[in-house]
GROMACS .gro file of C-alpha atoms in nm:
model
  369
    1UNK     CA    1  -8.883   0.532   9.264
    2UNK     CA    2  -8.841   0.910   9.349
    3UNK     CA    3  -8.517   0.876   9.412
    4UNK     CA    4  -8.495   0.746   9.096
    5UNK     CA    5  -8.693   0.946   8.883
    6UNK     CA    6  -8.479   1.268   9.052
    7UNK     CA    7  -8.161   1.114   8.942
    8UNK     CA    8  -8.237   1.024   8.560
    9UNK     CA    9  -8.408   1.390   8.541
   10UNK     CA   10  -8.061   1.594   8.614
   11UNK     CA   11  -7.894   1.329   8.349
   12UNK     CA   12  -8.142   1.409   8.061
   13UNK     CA   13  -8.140   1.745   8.120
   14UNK     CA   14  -7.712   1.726   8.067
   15UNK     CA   15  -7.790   1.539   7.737
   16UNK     CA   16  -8.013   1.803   7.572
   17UNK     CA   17  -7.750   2.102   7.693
   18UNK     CA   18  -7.492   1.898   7.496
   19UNK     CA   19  -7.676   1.808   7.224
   20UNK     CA   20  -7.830   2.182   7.155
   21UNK     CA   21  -7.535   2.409   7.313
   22UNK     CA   22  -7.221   2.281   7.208
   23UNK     CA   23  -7.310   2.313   6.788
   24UNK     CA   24  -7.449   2.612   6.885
   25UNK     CA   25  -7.079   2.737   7.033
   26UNK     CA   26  -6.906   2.561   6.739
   27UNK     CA   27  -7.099   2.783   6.468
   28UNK     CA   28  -7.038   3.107   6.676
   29UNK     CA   29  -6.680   3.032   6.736
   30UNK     CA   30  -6.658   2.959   6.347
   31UNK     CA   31  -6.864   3.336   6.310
   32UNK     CA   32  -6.573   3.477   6.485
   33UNK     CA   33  -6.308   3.342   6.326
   34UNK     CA   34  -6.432   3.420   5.984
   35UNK     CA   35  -6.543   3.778   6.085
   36UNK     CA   36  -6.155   3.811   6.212
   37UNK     CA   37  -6.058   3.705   5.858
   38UNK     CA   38  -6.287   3.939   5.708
   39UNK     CA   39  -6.170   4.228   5.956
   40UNK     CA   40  -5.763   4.122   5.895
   41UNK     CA   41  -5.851   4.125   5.505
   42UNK     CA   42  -5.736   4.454   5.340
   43UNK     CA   43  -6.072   4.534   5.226
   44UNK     CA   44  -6.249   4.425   5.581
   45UNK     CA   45  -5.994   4.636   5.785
   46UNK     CA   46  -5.996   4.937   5.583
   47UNK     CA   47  -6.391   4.925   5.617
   48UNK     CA   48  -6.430   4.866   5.946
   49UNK     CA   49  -6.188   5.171   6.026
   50UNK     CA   50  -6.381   5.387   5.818
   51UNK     CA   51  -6.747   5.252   6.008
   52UNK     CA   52  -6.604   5.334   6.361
   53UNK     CA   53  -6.477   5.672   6.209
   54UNK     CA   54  -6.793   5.750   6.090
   55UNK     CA   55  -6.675   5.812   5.738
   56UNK     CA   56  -6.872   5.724   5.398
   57UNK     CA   57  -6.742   5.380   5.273
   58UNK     CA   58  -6.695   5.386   4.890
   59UNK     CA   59  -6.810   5.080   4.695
   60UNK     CA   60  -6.561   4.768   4.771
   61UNK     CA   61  -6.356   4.609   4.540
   62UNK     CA   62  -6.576   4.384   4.345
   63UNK     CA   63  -6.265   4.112   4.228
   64UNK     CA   64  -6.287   3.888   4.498
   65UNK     CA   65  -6.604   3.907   4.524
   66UNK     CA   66  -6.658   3.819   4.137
   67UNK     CA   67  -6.409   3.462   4.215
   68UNK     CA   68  -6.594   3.332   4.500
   69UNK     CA   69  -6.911   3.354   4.288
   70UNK     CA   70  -6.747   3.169   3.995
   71UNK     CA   71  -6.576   2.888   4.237
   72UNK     CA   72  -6.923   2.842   4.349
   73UNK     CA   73  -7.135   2.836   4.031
   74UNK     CA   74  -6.898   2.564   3.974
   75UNK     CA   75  -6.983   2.355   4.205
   76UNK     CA   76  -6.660   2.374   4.389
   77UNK     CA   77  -6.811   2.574   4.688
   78UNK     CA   78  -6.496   2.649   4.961
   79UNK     CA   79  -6.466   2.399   5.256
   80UNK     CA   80  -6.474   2.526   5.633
   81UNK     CA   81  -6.093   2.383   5.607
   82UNK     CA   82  -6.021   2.618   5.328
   83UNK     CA   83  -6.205   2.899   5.477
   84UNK     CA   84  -6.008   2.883   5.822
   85UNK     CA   85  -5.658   2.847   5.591
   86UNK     CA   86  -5.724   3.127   5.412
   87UNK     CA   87  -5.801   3.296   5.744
   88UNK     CA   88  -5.498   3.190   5.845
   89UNK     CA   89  -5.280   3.323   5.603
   90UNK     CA   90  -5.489   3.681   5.599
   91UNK     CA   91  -5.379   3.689   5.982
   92UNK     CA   92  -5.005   3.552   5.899
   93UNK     CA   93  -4.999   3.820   5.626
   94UNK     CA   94  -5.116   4.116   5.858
   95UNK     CA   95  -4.856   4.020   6.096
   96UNK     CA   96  -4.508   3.926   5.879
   97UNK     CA   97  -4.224   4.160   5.945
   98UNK     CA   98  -4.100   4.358   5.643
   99UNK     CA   99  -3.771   4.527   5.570
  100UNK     CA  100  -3.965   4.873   5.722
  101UNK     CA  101  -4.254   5.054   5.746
  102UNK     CA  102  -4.177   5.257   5.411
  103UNK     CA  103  -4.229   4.946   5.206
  104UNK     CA  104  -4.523   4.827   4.996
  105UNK     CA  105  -4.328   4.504   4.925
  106UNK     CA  106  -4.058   4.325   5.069
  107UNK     CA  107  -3.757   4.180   4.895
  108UNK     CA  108  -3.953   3.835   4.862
  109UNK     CA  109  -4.147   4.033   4.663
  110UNK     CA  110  -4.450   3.969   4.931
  111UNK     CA  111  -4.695   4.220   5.047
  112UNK     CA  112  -4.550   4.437   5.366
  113UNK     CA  113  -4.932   4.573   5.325
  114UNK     CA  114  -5.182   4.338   5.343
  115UNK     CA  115  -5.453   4.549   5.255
  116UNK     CA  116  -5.246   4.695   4.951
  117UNK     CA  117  -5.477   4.562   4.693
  118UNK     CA  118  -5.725   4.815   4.828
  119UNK     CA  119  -5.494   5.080   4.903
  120UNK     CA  120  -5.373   5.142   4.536
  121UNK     CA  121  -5.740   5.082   4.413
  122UNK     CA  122  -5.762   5.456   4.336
  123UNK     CA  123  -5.386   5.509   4.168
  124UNK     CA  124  -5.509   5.447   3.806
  125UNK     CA  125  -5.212   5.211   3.783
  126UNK     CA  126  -5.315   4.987   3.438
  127UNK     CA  127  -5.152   4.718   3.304
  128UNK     CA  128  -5.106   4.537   2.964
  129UNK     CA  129  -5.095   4.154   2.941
  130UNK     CA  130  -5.111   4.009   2.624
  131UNK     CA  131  -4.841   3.763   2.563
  132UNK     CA  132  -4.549   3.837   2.502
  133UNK     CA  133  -4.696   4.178   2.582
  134UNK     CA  134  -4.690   4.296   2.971
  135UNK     CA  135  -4.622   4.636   3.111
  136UNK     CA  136  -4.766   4.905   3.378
  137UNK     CA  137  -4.880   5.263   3.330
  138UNK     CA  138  -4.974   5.481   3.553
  139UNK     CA  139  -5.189   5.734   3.336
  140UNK     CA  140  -5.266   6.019   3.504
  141UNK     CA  141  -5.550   6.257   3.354
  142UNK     CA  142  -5.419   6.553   3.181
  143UNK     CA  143  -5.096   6.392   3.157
  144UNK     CA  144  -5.213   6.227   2.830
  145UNK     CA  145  -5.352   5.979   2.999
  146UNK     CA  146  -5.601   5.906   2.632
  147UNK     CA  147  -5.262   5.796   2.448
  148UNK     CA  148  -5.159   5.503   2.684
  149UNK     CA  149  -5.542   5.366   2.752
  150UNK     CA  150  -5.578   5.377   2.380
  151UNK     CA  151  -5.301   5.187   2.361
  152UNK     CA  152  -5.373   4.936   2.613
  153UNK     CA  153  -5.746   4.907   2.441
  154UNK     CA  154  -5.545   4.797   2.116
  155UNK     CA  155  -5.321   4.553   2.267
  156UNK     CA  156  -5.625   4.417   2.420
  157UNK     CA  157  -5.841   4.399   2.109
  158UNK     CA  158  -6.082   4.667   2.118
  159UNK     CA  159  -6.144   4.776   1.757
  160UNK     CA  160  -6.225   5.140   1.838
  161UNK     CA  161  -5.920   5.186   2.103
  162UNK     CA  162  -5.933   5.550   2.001
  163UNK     CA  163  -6.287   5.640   2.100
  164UNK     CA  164  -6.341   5.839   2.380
  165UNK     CA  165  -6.672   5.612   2.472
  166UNK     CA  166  -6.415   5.342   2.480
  167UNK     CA  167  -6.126   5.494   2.630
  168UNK     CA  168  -6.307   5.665   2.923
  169UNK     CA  169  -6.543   5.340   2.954
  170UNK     CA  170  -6.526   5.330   3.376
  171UNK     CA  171  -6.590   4.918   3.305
  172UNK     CA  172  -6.365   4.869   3.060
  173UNK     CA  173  -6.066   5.073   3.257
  174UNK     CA  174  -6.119   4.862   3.594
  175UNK     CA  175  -6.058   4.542   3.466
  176UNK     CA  176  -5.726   4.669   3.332
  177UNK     CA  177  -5.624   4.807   3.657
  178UNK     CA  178  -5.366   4.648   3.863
  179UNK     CA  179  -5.572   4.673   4.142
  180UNK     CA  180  -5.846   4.416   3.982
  181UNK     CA  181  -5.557   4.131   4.079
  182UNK     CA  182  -5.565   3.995   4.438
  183UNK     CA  183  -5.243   4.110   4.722
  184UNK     CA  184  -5.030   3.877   4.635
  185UNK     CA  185  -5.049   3.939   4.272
  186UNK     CA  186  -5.006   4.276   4.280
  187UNK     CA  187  -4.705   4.256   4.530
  188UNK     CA  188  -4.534   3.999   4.277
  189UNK     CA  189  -4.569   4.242   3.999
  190UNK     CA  190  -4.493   4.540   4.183
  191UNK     CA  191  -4.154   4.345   4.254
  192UNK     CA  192  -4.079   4.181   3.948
  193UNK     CA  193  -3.830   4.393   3.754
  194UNK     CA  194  -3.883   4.207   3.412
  195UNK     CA  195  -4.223   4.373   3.370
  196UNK     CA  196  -4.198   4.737   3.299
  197UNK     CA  197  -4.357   5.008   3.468
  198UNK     CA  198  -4.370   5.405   3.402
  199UNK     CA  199  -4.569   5.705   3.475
  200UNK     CA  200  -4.583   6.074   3.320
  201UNK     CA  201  -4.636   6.363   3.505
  202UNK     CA  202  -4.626   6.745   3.435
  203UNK     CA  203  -4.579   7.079   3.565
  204UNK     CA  204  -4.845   7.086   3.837
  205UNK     CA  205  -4.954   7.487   3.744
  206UNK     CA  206  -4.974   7.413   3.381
  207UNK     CA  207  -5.178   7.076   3.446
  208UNK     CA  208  -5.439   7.282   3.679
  209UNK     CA  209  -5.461   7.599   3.414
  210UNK     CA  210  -5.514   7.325   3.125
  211UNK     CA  211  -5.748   7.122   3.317
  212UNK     CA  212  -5.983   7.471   3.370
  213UNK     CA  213  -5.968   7.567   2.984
  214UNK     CA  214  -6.019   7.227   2.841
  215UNK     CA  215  -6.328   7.095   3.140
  216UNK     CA  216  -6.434   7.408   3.255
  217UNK     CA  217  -6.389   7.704   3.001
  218UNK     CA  218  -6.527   7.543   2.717
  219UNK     CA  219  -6.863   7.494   2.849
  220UNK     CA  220  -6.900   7.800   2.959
  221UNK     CA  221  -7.073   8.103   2.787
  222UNK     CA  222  -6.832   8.299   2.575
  223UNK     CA  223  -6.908   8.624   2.842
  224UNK     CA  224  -6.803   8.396   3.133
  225UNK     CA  225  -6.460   8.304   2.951
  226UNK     CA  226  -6.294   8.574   3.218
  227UNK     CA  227  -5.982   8.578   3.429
  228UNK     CA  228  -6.215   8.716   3.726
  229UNK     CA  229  -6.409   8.374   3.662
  230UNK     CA  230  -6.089   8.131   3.683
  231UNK     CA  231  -5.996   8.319   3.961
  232UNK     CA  232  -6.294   8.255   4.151
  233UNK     CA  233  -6.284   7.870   4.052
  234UNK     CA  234  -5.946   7.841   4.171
  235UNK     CA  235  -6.050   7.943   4.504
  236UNK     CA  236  -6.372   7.733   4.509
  237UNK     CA  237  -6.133   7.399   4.447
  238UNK     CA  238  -5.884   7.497   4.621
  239UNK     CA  239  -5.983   7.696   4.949
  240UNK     CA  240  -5.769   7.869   5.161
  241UNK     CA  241  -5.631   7.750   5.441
  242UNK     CA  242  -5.628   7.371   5.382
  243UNK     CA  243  -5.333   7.156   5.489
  244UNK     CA  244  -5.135   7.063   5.196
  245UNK     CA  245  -5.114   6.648   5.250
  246UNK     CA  246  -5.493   6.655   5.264
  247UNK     CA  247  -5.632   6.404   5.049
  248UNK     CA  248  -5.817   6.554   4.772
  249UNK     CA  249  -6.020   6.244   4.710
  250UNK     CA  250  -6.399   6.342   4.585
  251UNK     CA  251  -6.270   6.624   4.364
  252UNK     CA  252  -6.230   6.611   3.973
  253UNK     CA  253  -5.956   6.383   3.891
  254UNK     CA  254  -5.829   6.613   3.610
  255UNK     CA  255  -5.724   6.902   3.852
  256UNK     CA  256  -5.711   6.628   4.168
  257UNK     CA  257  -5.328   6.663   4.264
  258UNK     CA  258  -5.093   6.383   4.094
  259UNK     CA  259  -4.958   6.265   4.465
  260UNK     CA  260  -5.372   6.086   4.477
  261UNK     CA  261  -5.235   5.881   4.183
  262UNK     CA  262  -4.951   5.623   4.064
  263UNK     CA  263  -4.905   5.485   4.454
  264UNK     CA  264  -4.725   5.798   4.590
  265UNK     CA  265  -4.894   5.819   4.881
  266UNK     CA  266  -4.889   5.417   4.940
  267UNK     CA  267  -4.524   5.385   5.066
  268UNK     CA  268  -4.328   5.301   4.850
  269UNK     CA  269  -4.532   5.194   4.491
  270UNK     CA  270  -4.418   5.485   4.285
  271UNK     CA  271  -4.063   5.393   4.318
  272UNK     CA  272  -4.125   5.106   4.137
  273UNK     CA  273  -4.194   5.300   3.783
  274UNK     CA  274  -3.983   5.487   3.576
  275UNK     CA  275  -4.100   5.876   3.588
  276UNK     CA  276  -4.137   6.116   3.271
  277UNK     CA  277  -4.249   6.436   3.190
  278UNK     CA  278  -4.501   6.572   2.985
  279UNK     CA  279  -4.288   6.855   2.851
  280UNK     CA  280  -4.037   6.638   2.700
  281UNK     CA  281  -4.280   6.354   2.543
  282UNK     CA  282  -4.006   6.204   2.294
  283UNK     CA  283  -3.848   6.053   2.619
  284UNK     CA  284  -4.191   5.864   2.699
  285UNK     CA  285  -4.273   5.773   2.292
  286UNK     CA  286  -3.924   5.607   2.255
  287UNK     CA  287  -3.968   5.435   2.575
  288UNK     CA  288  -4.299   5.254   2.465
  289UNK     CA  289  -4.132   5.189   2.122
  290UNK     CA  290  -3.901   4.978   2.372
  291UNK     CA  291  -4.152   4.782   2.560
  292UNK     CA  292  -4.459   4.792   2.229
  293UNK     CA  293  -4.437   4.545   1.923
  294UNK     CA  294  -4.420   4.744   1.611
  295UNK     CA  295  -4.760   4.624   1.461
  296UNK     CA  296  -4.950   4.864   1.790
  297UNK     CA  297  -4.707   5.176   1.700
  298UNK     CA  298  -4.652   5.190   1.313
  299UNK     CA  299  -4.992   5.306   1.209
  300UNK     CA  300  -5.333   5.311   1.272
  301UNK     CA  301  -5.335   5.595   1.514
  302UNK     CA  302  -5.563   5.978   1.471
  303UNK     CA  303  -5.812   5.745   1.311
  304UNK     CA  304  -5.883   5.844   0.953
  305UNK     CA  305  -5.515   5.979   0.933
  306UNK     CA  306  -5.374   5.620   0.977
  307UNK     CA  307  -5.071   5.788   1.186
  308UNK     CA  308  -4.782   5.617   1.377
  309UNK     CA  309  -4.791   5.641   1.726
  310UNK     CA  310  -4.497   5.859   1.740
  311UNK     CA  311  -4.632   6.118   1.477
  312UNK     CA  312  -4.978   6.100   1.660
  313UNK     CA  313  -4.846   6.241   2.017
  314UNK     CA  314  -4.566   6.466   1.871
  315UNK     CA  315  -4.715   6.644   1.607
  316UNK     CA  316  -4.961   6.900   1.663
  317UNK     CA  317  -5.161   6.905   1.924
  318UNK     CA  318  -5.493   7.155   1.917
  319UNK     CA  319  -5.665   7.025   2.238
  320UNK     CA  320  -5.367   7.309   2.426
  321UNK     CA  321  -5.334   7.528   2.150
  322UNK     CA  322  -5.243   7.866   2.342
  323UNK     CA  323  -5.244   7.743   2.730
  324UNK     CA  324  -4.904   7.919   2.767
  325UNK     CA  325  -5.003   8.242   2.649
  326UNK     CA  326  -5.326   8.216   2.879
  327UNK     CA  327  -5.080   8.110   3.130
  328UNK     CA  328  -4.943   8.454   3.176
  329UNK     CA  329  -5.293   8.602   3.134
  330UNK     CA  330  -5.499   8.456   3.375
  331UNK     CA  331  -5.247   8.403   3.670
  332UNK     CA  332  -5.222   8.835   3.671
  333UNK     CA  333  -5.251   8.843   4.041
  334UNK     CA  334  -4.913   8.701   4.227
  335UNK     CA  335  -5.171   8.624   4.499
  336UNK     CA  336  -5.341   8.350   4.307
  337UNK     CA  337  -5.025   8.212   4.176
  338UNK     CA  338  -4.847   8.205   4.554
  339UNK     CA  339  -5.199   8.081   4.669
  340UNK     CA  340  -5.151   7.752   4.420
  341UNK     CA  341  -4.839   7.716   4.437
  342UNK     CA  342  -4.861   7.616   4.853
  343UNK     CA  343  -5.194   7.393   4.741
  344UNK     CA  344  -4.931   7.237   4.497
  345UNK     CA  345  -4.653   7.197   4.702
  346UNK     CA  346  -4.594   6.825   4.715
  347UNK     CA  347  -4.615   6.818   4.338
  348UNK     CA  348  -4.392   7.075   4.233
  349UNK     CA  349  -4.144   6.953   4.529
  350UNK     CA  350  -4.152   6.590   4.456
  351UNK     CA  351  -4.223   6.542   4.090
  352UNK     CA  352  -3.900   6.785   3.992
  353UNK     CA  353  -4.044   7.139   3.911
  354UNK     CA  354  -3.880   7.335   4.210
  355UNK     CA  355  -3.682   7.544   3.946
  356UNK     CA  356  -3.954   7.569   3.661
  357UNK     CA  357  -4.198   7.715   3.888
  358UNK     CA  358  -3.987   7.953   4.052
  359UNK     CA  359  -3.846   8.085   3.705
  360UNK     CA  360  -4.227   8.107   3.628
  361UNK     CA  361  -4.290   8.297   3.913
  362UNK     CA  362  -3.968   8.524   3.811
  363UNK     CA  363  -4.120   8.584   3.504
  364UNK     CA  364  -4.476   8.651   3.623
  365UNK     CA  365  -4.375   8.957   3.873
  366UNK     CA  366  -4.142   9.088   3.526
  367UNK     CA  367  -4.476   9.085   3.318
  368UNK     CA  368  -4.680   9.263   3.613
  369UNK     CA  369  -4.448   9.511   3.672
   0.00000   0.00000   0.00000
């Protein structure tokens, strides 16, 4: 009987171990393969980096986050299956080889990046899509940036498109971004050359002297309006001393450098958009007259003066009303102009203002003598 009761006790003892241990090791091997999706996923990679870094973690994309929750409140709550697929294809997607290490996309038009959702979540890269309607714009601030989100806000139905509430509505802007679409997405319509795509940039001096007078000079008292005063600001934005491809992420996008936006620091995404300039604005007008129905551009535009589009961004403009003759005025010190143009470098290298600058800089040292 001893020998009996010794035997069955080792036997029970195996049955409970299996019974309690082995779901217990199936829901912490399931843990760790989710957590590796979550970790290969652009968003879970890119956080985790910045956790072991120590570095602040802006707010997350909130897209994905926003479908799971509607899949669910419909009662069509993701399978484990599903779950370990789509981990599956995060991992397969981390790990396909591209055409190179310079590419955003590959010639499949797939994602090279599989976190590139996240990493062009700060380009201000919109896009219009209202059939037959679809296009991209990069709108850069200071780069009249108000003209092409007005115009997306009227393609998209927003009676007042031209308000600045409206227009500069953080909400509203986000769900227009290209970023708002999933990877895949936004490596498809990176890629697909039947949706057009352009960006406007400007002479990197002139945006950063327009940017002061228009967000920082006009609020200030009329005895602070000095050049001693813009000097001083210049040097508070832009210390000395700082490595020119720092990222200037945190500071006011309307001075921020142009290579933070449109991609140009993601690889390749920039290439993908055709490039004008500010100081020749007929080039971008009768480009969107190209890719814009004629009911958004005919009229309807400087509100009570029921303008076309066209007469609206070429005909007078106040908001820069003398920012050339200031120009000369409050960069007197060759100094302060040098200083900005190494802070600026990149730009005025990369977005095709080698030769304007340096005839600006010509003509500064003529005026000073």
């Amino acid at each position: 009987m001893g020998r009996g009761s010794s035997s069955t006790q080792p036997r029970s003892s195996l049955f409970w171990f299996v019974i309690i241990l082995v779901p217990a090791a199936v829901v912490v091997l399931q843990y760790d393969v989710l957590s590796l999706g979550v970790r290969t996923s652009g968003v879970g990679r890119e956080y985790a980096a910045q956790e072991v870094a120590g570095q602040q973690v802006p707010p997350a994309p909130v897209q994905a986050v926003e479908r799971t929750n509607t899949v669910a409140s419909e009662g069509n709550t993701p399978s484990s299956l599903d779950s370990t697929l789509r981990v599956g294809e995060a991992v397969a997607s981390a790990s396909r080889t591209c055409k190179g290490e310079k590419h955003a996309v590959d010639d499949d038009g797939k994602a090279c990046m599989h976190d590139l959702q996240w990493a062009i979540s700060r380009s201000l890269i919109y896009v219009a899509e209202k059939q037959p309607i679809n296009y991209m714009v990069c709108a850069i601030p200071k780069n009249g940036c108000t003209y092409h989100l007005a115009m997306i806000n009227r393609i998209m139905g927003e009676e007042e498109y031209e308000a600045t509430g409206v227009v500069h509505d953080i909400e509203r802007k986000s769900v227009y971004k290209l970023a708002a679409r999933d990877t895949p997405t936004v490596a498809r319509m990176l890629s697909n050359a039947s949706i057009p795509k352009y960006l406007v940039v400007r002479n990197p001096l002139q945006r950063t002297m327009s940017a002061y007078l228009n967000k920082v000079e006009t609020f200030a008292p009329e005895n602070e309006r000095t050049v001693e005063n813009f000097h001083k600001w210049i040097y508070k934005e832009f210390p000395k001393g700082l490595p020119v491809d720092r990222s200037w992420y945190g500071m006011n996008p309307h001075w921020m450098p142009q290579m933070q936006f449109c991609g140009f620091k993601t690889r390749d995404v920039h290439s993908y958009f055709k490039v004008f300039k500010v100081e020749k604005p007929k080039e971008y007008v009768d480009y969107m007259y190209k890719i814009i129905p004629d009911e958004y551009m005919r009229d309807g535009w400087a509100s009570s003066e029921n303008l076309s589009f066209r007469d609206h961004v070429l005909g007078p403009r106040a908001r820069t009303e003398g920012t050339t003759d200031k120009f000369y005025k409050y960069w007197n010190k060759i100094e302060v102009f040098d200083h900005m143009t190494r802070v600026l470098s990149w730009d005025i290298e990369n977005l095709g203002y080698n030769e304007e600058v340096a005839k600006m800089r010509e003509s500064l040292v003529q005026r000073l003598g």
